[in-house]
Amino acid sequence: MRNLIPIIIALLIVSCANEKQHDLTVKGTIKDLKKGTVYLQKVEDSTLINVDSMTITGQKEFILHSDLESPEVFYLHLNKTNEDSDRKIVFFADKGTTEIHTTLKDFAFNAEIKGSSQQEKLEEYLKMMERFNDKNLDLIKTEYDAKAVNDSTLIEENQKAFENLLKSKYLYTVNFAVTNNDSELAPYLALTEIYDAQIKWLDTINNALTPKIKNSKYGRELESFINKRKNEQ
């Protein structure tokens, strides 16, 4: 028996060494979900791909994994059995563990996400975007009312208000990205929120990025995107 102990220890060491070390682990719970499949997804070459999945059959917790070169956006997608569903939670992940806790009924809206510093900054940005969206809805209502009574003056004023609101949203995004120039969120916002803005604004963000962020996935994509737009002019 004593002779077997060193062999058992050696086998355990080899087993632990061979166990795959994952860059990213996403775990959490979906309250009230009894059966379905959760997918971990990301965008690769402009295509949304599945990187991992897990079938839920009564267990409380899901665990998913992915390789990760640099912090980037992932999607947690729920495909509930016997239901045509397109439920996705968007989150910014970094190496390590991200926890997501949500409910079946309000899968995307009730999600509590704990993980990367990029995710915290993204949530801060999205809160401000909610204010812009609320103002935009108010302007849509005003436009509808103005057209109903054929008030050309109000229609024109409202159109200017739309343009000013859009400009304010873009400028806020530029300032937010520049302020967070040491975060992968900065080039991501440029690519997803203001990709159609004036090139000078995109350049402002790009030029402010730290060397590390410039060399990240979204940093390289932003540089390439700006060069493409300049060549098309």
JSON list of C-alpha atoms in Angstrom, two decimals, residues 92-188:
[
{"chain": "A", "resi": 92, "resn": "PHE", "atom": "CA", "xyz": [-18.05, 42.72, -21.26]},
{"chain": "A", "resi": 93, "resn": "ALA", "atom": "CA", "xyz": [-15.75, 39.96, -20.04]},
{"chain": "A", "resi": 94, "resn": "ASP", "atom": "CA", "xyz": [-12.14, 39.87, -18.90]},
{"chain": "A", "resi": 95, "resn": "LYS", "atom": "CA", "xyz": [-10.00, 36.91, -17.91]},
{"chain": "A", "resi": 96, "resn": "GLY", "atom": "CA", "xyz": [-11.22, 35.20, -14.76]},
{"chain": "A", "resi": 97, "resn": "THR", "atom": "CA", "xyz": [-14.80, 34.61, -13.67]},
{"chain": "A", "resi": 98, "resn": "THR", "atom": "CA", "xyz": [-17.97, 36.49, -14.60]},
{"chain": "A", "resi": 99, "resn": "GLU", "atom": "CA", "xyz": [-21.15, 35.77, -12.65]},
{"chain": "A", "resi": 100, "resn": "ILE", "atom": "CA", "xyz": [-24.60, 36.28, -14.17]},
{"chain": "A", "resi": 101, "resn": "HIS", "atom": "CA", "xyz": [-27.81, 35.82, -12.20]},
{"chain": "A", "resi": 102, "resn": "THR", "atom": "CA", "xyz": [-31.17, 36.38, -13.88]},
{"chain": "A", "resi": 103, "resn": "THR", "atom": "CA", "xyz": [-34.71, 35.04, -14.23]},
{"chain": "A", "resi": 104, "resn": "LEU", "atom": "CA", "xyz": [-36.52, 33.13, -16.95]},
{"chain": "A", "resi": 105, "resn": "LYS", "atom": "CA", "xyz": [-39.31, 35.69, -17.26]},
{"chain": "A", "resi": 106, "resn": "ASP", "atom": "CA", "xyz": [-37.09, 38.75, -17.73]},
{"chain": "A", "resi": 107, "resn": "PHE", "atom": "CA", "xyz": [-33.92, 37.08, -18.91]},
{"chain": "A", "resi": 108, "resn": "ALA", "atom": "CA", "xyz": [-32.12, 40.11, -20.36]},
{"chain": "A", "resi": 109, "resn": "PHE", "atom": "CA", "xyz": [-33.68, 42.84, -18.23]},
{"chain": "A", "resi": 110, "resn": "ASN", "atom": "CA", "xyz": [-33.22, 41.30, -14.78]},
{"chain": "A", "resi": 111, "resn": "ALA", "atom": "CA", "xyz": [-29.61, 40.22, -15.27]},
{"chain": "A", "resi": 112, "resn": "GLU", "atom": "CA", "xyz": [-27.17, 41.00, -12.48]},
{"chain": "A", "resi": 113, "resn": "ILE", "atom": "CA", "xyz": [-23.63, 40.83, -13.82]},
{"chain": "A", "resi": 114, "resn": "LYS", "atom": "CA", "xyz": [-20.49, 40.77, -11.71]},
{"chain": "A", "resi": 115, "resn": "GLY", "atom": "CA", "xyz": [-17.07, 40.43, -13.25]},
{"chain": "A", "resi": 116, "resn": "SER", "atom": "CA", "xyz": [-14.86, 42.82, -15.14]},
{"chain": "A", "resi": 117, "resn": "SER", "atom": "CA", "xyz": [-14.13, 46.51, -14.66]},
{"chain": "A", "resi": 118, "resn": "GLN", "atom": "CA", "xyz": [-15.13, 46.95, -18.31]},
{"chain": "A", "resi": 119, "resn": "GLN", "atom": "CA", "xyz": [-18.60, 45.65, -17.46]},
{"chain": "A", "resi": 120, "resn": "GLU", "atom": "CA", "xyz": [-18.94, 48.20, -14.64]},
{"chain": "A", "resi": 121, "resn": "LYS", "atom": "CA", "xyz": [-18.01, 51.02, -17.03]},
{"chain": "A", "resi": 122, "resn": "LEU", "atom": "CA", "xyz": [-20.39, 49.68, -19.68]},
{"chain": "A", "resi": 123, "resn": "GLU", "atom": "CA", "xyz": [-23.26, 49.75, -17.20]},
{"chain": "A", "resi": 124, "resn": "GLU", "atom": "CA", "xyz": [-22.35, 53.33, -16.27]},
{"chain": "A", "resi": 125, "resn": "TYR", "atom": "CA", "xyz": [-22.45, 54.31, -19.94]},
{"chain": "A", "resi": 126, "resn": "LEU", "atom": "CA", "xyz": [-25.75, 52.51, -20.58]},
{"chain": "A", "resi": 127, "resn": "LYS", "atom": "CA", "xyz": [-27.43, 54.34, -17.70]},
{"chain": "A", "resi": 128, "resn": "MET", "atom": "CA", "xyz": [-26.66, 57.64, -19.39]},
{"chain": "A", "resi": 129, "resn": "MET", "atom": "CA", "xyz": [-27.87, 56.27, -22.72]},
{"chain": "A", "resi": 130, "resn": "GLU", "atom": "CA", "xyz": [-31.22, 55.55, -21.08]},
{"chain": "A", "resi": 131, "resn": "ARG", "atom": "CA", "xyz": [-31.58, 59.29, -20.45]},
{"chain": "A", "resi": 132, "resn": "PHE", "atom": "CA", "xyz": [-30.85, 60.05, -24.10]},
{"chain": "A", "resi": 133, "resn": "ASN", "atom": "CA", "xyz": [-33.35, 57.41, -25.17]},
{"chain": "A", "resi": 134, "resn": "ASP", "atom": "CA", "xyz": [-36.03, 58.89, -22.91]},
{"chain": "A", "resi": 135, "resn": "LYS", "atom": "CA", "xyz": [-35.48, 62.33, -24.45]},
{"chain": "A", "resi": 136, "resn": "ASN", "atom": "CA", "xyz": [-35.64, 60.77, -27.91]},
{"chain": "A", "resi": 137, "resn": "LEU", "atom": "CA", "xyz": [-39.02, 59.20, -27.10]},
{"chain": "A", "resi": 138, "resn": "ASP", "atom": "CA", "xyz": [-40.29, 62.59, -25.93]},
{"chain": "A", "resi": 139, "resn": "LEU", "atom": "CA", "xyz": [-39.22, 64.13, -29.25]},
{"chain": "A", "resi": 140, "resn": "ILE", "atom": "CA", "xyz": [-40.95, 61.36, -31.20]},
{"chain": "A", "resi": 141, "resn": "LYS", "atom": "CA", "xyz": [-44.18, 62.10, -29.36]},
{"chain": "A", "resi": 142, "resn": "THR", "atom": "CA", "xyz": [-43.79, 65.82, -30.01]},
{"chain": "A", "resi": 143, "resn": "GLU", "atom": "CA", "xyz": [-43.21, 65.15, -33.69]},
{"chain": "A", "resi": 144, "resn": "TYR", "atom": "CA", "xyz": [-46.32, 62.98, -33.88]},
{"chain": "A", "resi": 145, "resn": "ASP", "atom": "CA", "xyz": [-48.45, 65.66, -32.21]},
{"chain": "A", "resi": 146, "resn": "ALA", "atom": "CA", "xyz": [-47.01, 68.41, -34.42]},
{"chain": "A", "resi": 147, "resn": "LYS", "atom": "CA", "xyz": [-47.78, 66.47, -37.59]},
{"chain": "A", "resi": 148, "resn": "ALA", "atom": "CA", "xyz": [-51.28, 65.71, -36.35]},
{"chain": "A", "resi": 149, "resn": "VAL", "atom": "CA", "xyz": [-52.08, 69.44, -36.28]},
{"chain": "A", "resi": 150, "resn": "ASN", "atom": "CA", "xyz": [-49.80, 70.25, -39.21]},
{"chain": "A", "resi": 151, "resn": "ASP", "atom": "CA", "xyz": [-47.68, 72.66, -37.14]},
{"chain": "A", "resi": 152, "resn": "SER", "atom": "CA", "xyz": [-44.75, 73.26, -39.51]},
{"chain": "A", "resi": 153, "resn": "THR", "atom": "CA", "xyz": [-42.93, 75.54, -37.06]},
{"chain": "A", "resi": 154, "resn": "LEU", "atom": "CA", "xyz": [-43.00, 72.95, -34.30]},
{"chain": "A", "resi": 155, "resn": "ILE", "atom": "CA", "xyz": [-42.00, 70.22, -36.73]},
{"chain": "A", "resi": 156, "resn": "GLU", "atom": "CA", "xyz": [-38.93, 72.23, -37.77]},
{"chain": "A", "resi": 157, "resn": "GLU", "atom": "CA", "xyz": [-37.99, 73.02, -34.17]},
{"chain": "A", "resi": 158, "resn": "ASN", "atom": "CA", "xyz": [-38.40, 69.39, -33.23]},
{"chain": "A", "resi": 159, "resn": "GLN", "atom": "CA", "xyz": [-36.14, 68.29, -36.08]},
{"chain": "A", "resi": 160, "resn": "LYS", "atom": "CA", "xyz": [-33.41, 70.61, -34.80]},
{"chain": "A", "resi": 161, "resn": "ALA", "atom": "CA", "xyz": [-33.91, 69.16, -31.34]},
{"chain": "A", "resi": 162, "resn": "PHE", "atom": "CA", "xyz": [-33.41, 65.67, -32.77]},
{"chain": "A", "resi": 163, "resn": "GLU", "atom": "CA", "xyz": [-30.15, 66.74, -34.40]},
{"chain": "A", "resi": 164, "resn": "ASN", "atom": "CA", "xyz": [-28.90, 68.44, -31.23]},
{"chain": "A", "resi": 165, "resn": "LEU", "atom": "CA", "xyz": [-29.76, 65.39, -29.15]},
{"chain": "A", "resi": 166, "resn": "LEU", "atom": "CA", "xyz": [-27.86, 63.10, -31.52]},
{"chain": "A", "resi": 167, "resn": "LYS", "atom": "CA", "xyz": [-24.85, 65.41, -31.44]},
{"chain": "A", "resi": 168, "resn": "SER", "atom": "CA", "xyz": [-24.95, 65.50, -27.64]},
{"chain": "A", "resi": 169, "resn": "LYS", "atom": "CA", "xyz": [-25.10, 61.70, -27.52]},
{"chain": "A", "resi": 170, "resn": "TYR", "atom": "CA", "xyz": [-22.09, 61.40, -29.82]},
{"chain": "A", "resi": 171, "resn": "LEU", "atom": "CA", "xyz": [-20.08, 64.00, -27.91]},
{"chain": "A", "resi": 172, "resn": "TYR", "atom": "CA", "xyz": [-20.88, 62.29, -24.62]},
{"chain": "A", "resi": 173, "resn": "THR", "atom": "CA", "xyz": [-19.68, 58.98, -26.07]},
{"chain": "A", "resi": 174, "resn": "VAL", "atom": "CA", "xyz": [-16.45, 60.57, -27.34]},
{"chain": "A", "resi": 175, "resn": "ASN", "atom": "CA", "xyz": [-15.77, 62.18, -23.96]},
{"chain": "A", "resi": 176, "resn": "PHE", "atom": "CA", "xyz": [-16.62, 58.96, -22.11]},
{"chain": "A", "resi": 177, "resn": "ALA", "atom": "CA", "xyz": [-14.27, 56.96, -24.33]},
{"chain": "A", "resi": 178, "resn": "VAL", "atom": "CA", "xyz": [-11.41, 59.46, -24.00]},
{"chain": "A", "resi": 179, "resn": "THR", "atom": "CA", "xyz": [-11.86, 59.57, -20.22]},
{"chain": "A", "resi": 180, "resn": "ASN", "atom": "CA", "xyz": [-11.64, 55.75, -20.19]},
{"chain": "A", "resi": 181, "resn": "ASN", "atom": "CA", "xyz": [-8.82, 55.52, -22.72]},
{"chain": "A", "resi": 182, "resn": "ASP", "atom": "CA", "xyz": [-7.18, 52.74, -20.68]},
{"chain": "A", "resi": 183, "resn": "SER", "atom": "CA", "xyz": [-10.20, 50.46, -21.08]},
{"chain": "A", "resi": 184, "resn": "GLU", "atom": "CA", "xyz": [-11.14, 48.19, -23.99]},
{"chain": "A", "resi": 185, "resn": "LEU", "atom": "CA", "xyz": [-14.59, 49.73, -23.69]},
{"chain": "A", "resi": 186, "resn": "ALA", "atom": "CA", "xyz": [-13.34, 52.93, -25.38]},
{"chain": "A", "resi": 187, "resn": "PRO", "atom": "CA", "xyz": [-12.69, 51.50, -28.87]},
{"chain": "A", "resi": 188, "resn": "TYR", "atom": "CA", "xyz": [-15.72, 49.22, -28.51]}
]
